[in-house]
mmCIF file of C-alpha atoms in Angstrom:
data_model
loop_
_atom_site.group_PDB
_atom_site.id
_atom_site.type_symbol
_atom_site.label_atom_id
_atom_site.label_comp_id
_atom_site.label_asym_id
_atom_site.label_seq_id
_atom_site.Cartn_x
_atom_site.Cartn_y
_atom_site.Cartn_z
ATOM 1 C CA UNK A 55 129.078 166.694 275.311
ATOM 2 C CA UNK A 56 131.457 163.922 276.467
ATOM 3 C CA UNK A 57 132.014 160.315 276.444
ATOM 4 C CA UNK A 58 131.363 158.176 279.546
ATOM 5 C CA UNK A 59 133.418 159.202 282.697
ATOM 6 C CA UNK A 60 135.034 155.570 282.686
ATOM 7 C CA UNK A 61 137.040 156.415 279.308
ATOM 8 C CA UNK A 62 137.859 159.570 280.060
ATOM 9 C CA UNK A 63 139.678 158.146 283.460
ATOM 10 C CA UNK A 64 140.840 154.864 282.747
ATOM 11 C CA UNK A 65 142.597 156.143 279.237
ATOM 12 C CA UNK A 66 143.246 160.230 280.642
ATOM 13 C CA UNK A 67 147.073 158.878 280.085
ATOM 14 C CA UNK A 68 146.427 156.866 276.739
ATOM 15 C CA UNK A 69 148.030 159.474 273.377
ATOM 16 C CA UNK A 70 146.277 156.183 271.149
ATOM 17 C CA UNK A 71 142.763 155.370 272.730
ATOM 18 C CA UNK A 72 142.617 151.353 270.685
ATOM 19 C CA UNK A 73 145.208 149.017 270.966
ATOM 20 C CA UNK A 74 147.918 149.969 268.715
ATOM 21 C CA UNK A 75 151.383 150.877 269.709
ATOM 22 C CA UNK A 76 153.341 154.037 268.151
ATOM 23 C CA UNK A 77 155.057 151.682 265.935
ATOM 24 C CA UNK A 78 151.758 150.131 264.557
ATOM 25 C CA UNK A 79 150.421 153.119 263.801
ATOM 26 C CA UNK A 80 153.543 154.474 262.165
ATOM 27 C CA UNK A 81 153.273 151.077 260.174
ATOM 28 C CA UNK A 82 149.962 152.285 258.985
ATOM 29 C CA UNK A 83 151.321 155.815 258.050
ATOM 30 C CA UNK A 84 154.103 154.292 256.173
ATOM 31 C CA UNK A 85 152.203 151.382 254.270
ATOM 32 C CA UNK A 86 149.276 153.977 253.266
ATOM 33 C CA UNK A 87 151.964 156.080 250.805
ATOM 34 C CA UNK A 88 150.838 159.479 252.239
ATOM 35 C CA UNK A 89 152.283 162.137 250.141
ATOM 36 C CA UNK A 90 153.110 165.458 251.736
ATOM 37 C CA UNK A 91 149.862 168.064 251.652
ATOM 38 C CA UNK A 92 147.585 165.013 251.570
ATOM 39 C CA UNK A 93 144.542 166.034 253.593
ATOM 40 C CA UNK A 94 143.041 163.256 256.861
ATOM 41 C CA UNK A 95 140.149 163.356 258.589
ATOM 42 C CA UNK A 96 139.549 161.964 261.625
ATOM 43 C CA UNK A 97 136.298 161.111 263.031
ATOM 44 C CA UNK A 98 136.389 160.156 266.396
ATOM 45 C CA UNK A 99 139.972 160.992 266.777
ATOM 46 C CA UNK A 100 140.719 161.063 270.677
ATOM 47 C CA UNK A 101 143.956 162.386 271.927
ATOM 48 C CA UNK A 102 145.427 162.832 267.938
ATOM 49 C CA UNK A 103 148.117 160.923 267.760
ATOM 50 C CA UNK A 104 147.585 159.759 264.298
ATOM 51 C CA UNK A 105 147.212 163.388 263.066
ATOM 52 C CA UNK A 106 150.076 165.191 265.252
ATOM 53 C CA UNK A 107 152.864 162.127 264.227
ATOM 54 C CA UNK A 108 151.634 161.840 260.775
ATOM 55 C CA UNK A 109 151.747 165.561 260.127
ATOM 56 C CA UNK A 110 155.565 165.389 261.348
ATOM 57 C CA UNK A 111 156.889 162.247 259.492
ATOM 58 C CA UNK A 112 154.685 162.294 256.568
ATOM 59 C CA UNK A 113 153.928 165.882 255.885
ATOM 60 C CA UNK A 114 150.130 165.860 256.115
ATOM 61 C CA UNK A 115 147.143 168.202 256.978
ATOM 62 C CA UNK A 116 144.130 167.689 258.541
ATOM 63 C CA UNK A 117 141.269 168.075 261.137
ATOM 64 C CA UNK A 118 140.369 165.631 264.200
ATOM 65 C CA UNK A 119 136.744 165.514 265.537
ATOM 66 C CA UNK A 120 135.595 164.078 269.041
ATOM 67 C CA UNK A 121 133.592 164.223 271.255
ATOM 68 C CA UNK A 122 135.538 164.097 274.958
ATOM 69 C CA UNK A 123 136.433 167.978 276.317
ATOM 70 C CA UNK A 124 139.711 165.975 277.950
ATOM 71 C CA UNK A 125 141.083 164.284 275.085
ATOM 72 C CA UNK A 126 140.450 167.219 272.757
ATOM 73 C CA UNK A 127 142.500 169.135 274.638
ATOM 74 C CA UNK A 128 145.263 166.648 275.021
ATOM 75 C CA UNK A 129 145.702 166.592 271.291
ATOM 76 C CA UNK A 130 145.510 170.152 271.075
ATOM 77 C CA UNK A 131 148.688 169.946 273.242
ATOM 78 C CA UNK A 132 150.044 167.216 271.529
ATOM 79 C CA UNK A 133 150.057 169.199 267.949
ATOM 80 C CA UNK A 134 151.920 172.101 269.785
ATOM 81 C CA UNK A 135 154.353 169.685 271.288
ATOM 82 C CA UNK A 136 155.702 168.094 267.606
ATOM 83 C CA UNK A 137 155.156 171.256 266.179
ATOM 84 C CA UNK A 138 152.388 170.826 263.903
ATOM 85 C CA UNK A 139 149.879 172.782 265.188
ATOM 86 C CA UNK A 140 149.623 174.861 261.966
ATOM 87 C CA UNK A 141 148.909 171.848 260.147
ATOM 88 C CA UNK A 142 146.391 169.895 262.226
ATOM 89 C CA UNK A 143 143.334 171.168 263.879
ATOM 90 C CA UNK A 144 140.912 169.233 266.437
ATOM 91 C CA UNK A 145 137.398 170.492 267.023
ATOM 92 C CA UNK A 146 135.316 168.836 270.044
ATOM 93 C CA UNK A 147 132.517 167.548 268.909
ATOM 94 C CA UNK A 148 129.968 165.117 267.639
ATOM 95 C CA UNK A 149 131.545 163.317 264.809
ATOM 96 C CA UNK A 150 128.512 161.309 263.523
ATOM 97 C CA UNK A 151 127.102 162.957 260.672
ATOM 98 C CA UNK A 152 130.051 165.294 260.766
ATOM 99 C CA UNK A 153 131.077 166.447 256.499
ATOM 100 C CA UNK A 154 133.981 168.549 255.667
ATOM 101 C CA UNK A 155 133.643 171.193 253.375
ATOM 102 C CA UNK A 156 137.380 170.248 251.829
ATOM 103 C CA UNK A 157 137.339 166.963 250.822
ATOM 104 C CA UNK A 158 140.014 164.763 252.348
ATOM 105 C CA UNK A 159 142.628 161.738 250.598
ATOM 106 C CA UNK A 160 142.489 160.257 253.359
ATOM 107 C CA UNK A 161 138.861 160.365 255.633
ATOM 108 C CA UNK A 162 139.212 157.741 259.146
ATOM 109 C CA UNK A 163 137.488 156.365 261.714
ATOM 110 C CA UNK A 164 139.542 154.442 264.075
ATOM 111 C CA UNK A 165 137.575 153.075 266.246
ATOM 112 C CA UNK A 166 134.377 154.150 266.899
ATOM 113 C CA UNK A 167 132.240 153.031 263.925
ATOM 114 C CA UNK A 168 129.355 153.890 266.487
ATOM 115 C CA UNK A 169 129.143 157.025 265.262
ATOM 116 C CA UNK A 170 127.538 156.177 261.196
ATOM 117 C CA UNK A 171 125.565 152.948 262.934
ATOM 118 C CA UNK A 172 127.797 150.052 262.188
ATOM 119 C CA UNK A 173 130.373 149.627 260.232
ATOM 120 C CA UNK A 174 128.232 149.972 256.975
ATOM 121 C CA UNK A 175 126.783 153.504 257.620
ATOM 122 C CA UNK A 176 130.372 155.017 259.128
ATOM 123 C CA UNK A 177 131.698 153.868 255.302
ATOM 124 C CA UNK A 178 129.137 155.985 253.683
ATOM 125 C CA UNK A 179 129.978 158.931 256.192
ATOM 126 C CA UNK A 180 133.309 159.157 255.489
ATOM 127 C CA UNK A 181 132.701 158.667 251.630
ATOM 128 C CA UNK A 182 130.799 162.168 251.960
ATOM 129 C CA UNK A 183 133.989 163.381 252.524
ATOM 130 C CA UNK A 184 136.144 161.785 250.480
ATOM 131 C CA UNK A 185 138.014 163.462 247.455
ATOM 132 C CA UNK A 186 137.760 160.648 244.153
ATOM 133 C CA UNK A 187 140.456 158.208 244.053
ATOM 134 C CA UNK A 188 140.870 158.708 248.019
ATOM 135 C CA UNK A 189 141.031 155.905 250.983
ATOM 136 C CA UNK A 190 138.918 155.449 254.267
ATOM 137 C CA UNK A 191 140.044 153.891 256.631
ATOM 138 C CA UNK A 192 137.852 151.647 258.893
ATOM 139 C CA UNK A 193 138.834 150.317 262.729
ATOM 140 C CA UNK A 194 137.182 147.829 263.994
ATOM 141 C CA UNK A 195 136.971 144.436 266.027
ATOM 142 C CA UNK A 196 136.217 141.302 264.739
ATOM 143 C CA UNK A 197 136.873 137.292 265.982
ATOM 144 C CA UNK A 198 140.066 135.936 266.162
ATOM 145 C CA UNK A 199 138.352 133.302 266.866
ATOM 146 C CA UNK A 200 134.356 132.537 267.691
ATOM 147 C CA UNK A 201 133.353 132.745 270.776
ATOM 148 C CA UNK A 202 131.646 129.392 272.070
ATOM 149 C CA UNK A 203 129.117 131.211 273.991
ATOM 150 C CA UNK A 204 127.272 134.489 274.103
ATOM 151 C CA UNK A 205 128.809 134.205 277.632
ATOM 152 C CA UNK A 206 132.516 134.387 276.226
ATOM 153 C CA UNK A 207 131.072 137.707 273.879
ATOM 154 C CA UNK A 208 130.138 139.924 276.818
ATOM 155 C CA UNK A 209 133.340 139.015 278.165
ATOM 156 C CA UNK A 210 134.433 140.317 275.452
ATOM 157 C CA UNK A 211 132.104 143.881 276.107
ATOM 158 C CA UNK A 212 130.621 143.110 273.128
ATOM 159 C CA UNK A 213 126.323 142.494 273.520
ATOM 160 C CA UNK A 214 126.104 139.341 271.455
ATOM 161 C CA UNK A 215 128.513 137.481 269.183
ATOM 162 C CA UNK A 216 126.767 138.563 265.980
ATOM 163 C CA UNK A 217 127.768 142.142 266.879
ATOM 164 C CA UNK A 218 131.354 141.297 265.417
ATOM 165 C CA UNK A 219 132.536 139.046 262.036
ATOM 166 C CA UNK A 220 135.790 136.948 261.989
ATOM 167 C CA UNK A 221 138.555 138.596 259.908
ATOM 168 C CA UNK A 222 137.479 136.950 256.137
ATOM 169 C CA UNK A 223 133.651 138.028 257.196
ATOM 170 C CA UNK A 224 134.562 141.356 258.094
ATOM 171 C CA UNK A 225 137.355 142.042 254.370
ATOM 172 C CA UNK A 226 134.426 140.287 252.183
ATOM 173 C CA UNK A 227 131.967 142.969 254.026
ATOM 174 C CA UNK A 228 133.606 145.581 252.355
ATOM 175 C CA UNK A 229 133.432 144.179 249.024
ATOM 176 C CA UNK A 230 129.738 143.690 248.802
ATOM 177 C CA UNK A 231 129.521 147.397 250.008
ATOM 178 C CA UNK A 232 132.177 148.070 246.457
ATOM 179 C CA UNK A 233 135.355 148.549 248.089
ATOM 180 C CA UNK A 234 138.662 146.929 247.681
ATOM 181 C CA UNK A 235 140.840 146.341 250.416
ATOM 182 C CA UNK A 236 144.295 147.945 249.905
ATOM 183 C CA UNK A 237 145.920 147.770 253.196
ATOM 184 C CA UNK A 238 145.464 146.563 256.598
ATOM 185 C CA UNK A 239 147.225 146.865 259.905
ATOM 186 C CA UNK A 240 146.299 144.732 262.932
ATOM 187 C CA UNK A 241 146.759 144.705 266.398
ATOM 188 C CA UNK A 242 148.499 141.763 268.126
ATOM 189 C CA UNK A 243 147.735 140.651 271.851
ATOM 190 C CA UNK A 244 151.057 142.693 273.032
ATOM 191 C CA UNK A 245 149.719 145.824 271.221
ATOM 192 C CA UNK A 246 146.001 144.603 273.323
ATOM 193 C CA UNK A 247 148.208 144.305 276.486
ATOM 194 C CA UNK A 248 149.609 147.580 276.049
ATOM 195 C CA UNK A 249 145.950 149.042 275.661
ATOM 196 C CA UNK A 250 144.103 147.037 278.198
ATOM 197 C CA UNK A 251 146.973 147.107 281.095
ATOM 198 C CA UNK A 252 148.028 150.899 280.843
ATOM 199 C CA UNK A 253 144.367 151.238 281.782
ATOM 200 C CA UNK A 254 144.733 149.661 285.198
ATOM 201 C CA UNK A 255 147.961 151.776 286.655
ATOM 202 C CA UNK A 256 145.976 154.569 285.649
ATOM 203 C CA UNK A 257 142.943 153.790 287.896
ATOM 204 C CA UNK A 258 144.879 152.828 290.533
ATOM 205 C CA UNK A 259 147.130 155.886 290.414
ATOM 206 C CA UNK A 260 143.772 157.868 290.156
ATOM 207 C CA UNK A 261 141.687 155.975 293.085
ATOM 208 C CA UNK A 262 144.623 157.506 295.164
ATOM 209 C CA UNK A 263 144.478 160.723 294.448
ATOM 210 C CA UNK A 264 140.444 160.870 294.500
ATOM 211 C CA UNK A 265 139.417 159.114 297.456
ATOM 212 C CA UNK A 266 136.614 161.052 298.497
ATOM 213 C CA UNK A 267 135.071 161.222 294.698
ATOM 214 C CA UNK A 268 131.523 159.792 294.432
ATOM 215 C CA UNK A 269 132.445 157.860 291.474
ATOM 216 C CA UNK A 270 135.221 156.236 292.978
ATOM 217 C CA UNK A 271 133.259 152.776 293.700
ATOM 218 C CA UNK A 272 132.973 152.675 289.660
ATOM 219 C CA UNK A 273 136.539 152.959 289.303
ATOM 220 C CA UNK A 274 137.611 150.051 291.892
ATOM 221 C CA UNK A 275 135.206 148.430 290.356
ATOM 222 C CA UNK A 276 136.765 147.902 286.917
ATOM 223 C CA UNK A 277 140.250 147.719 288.421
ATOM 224 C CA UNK A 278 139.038 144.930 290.493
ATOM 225 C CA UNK A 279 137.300 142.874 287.921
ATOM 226 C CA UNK A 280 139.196 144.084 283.813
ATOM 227 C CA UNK A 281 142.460 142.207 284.437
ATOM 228 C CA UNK A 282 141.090 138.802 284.787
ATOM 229 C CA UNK A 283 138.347 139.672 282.323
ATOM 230 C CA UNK A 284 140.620 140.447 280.026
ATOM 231 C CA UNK A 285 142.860 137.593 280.099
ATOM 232 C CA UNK A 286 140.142 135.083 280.259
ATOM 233 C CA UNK A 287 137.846 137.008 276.904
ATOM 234 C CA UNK A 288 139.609 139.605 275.064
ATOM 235 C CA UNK A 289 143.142 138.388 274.843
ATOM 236 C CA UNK A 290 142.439 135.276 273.239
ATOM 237 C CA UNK A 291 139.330 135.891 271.380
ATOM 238 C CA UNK A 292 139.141 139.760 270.032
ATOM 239 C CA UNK A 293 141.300 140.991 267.388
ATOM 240 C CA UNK A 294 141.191 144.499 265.684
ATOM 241 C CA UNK A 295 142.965 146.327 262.973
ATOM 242 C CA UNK A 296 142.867 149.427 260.555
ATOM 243 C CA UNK A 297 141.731 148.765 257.112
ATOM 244 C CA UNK A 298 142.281 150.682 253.964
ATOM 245 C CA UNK A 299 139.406 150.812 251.502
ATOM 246 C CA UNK A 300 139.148 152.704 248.302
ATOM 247 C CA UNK A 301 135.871 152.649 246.021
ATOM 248 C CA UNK A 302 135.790 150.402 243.154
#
């Protein structure tokens, strides 16, 4: 069980696999209230960084599900290294239809709203969860601004343009499923650059020390091609953020 080889190269140096920065997703720590002993999970929670620094500055507990061997292990690591490691657990694993036995305060999926269907079926996943009075928290692209063309969308590495909303779209979607919206962080195009760009040093760095490796001509082929793809689609047209739900 892993996620494609591509990921698991291009972000092997990433701690936060979307683009936030450390300080965004302290701002999201901060801004949620946590209260000491409050219990996360994370579903699809790659190298745990939100679980290993929120479990030193705000006290929590909780468990971190995914599915790639490499980044499992990296958060493993990363627990040890702040000291938390008695607090936080990480299991790899398949996180879609995953339910904890001990409901959480907090239950999250940052990122990879693949795993309940959609955005929509991830929300009722994590609800499973969920103590009563408790938040979710949803990450997910949307439109900065629409693209012109279904051209400009898989630019974007998205299939179509319907397969994201533009920010008002995507907080009314949440109300017709009956939640309010009580926070929300989002990335801005230096917290994009800082995702996107680290990529590219990290290919490079890793075409040179694996030049006989079969799957090297998939490698130089994304260095070659993300920059400019990136600056032209992305950048300008894909936002993304963290979003704070709680039932109605």
């Amino acid at each position: 069980m892993d996620i494609p080889r591509i990921f698991t190269i291009s972000e092997s140096a990433h701690r936060i696999h979307n683009p936030f920065t450390p300080e965004k997703l302290a701002t999201l720590g901060a801004a949620l209230r946590l209260a000491p002993g409050t219990r996360v999970l994370d579903l699809g929670s790659g190298s745990g960084e939100m679980l290993c620094t929120w479990a030193r500055d705000y006290g929590i507990s909780g468990t971190g599900i995914d599915m790639s061997p490499l980044f499992t292990e990296q958060a493993k690591l990363r627990a040890q290294e702040l000291g938390v490691a008695d607090r936080v657990q990480f299991i790899h694993g398949d996180a879609a239809g995953y339910v904890t036995d001990e409901k959480a305060g907090v239950a999250a999926c940052v990122g990879a709203t693949w795993i309940g269907g959609g955005v929509s079926g991830t929300i009722e996943l994590l609800a499973k969860s969920l103590r009563a009075g408790g938040i979710i928290l949803i990450g997910e692209p949307y439109w900065r601004q629409l693209p012109p063309t279904e051209e400009v969308a898989t630019g974007c590495r998205a299939h179509s343009i319907s397969d994201f909303l533009v920010l008002p779209e995507l907080l009314a979607s949440f109300g017709t499923q009956g939640y309010d919206i009580v926070e929300m962080v989002l990335a801005d195009q230096d917290s994009w650059d800082r995702y996107e760009a680290a990529k590219w040093l990290t290919m490079r760095r890793w075409l040179e020390a694996n030049p006989h490796d079969d799957f090297g001509k998939d490698v130089r082929a994304e260095l070659t091609s993300a920059p400019q793809r990136y600056a032209a689609y992305a950048r300008e047209y894909l936002g993304w953020g963290v979003f704070a739900l709680m039932a109605r």
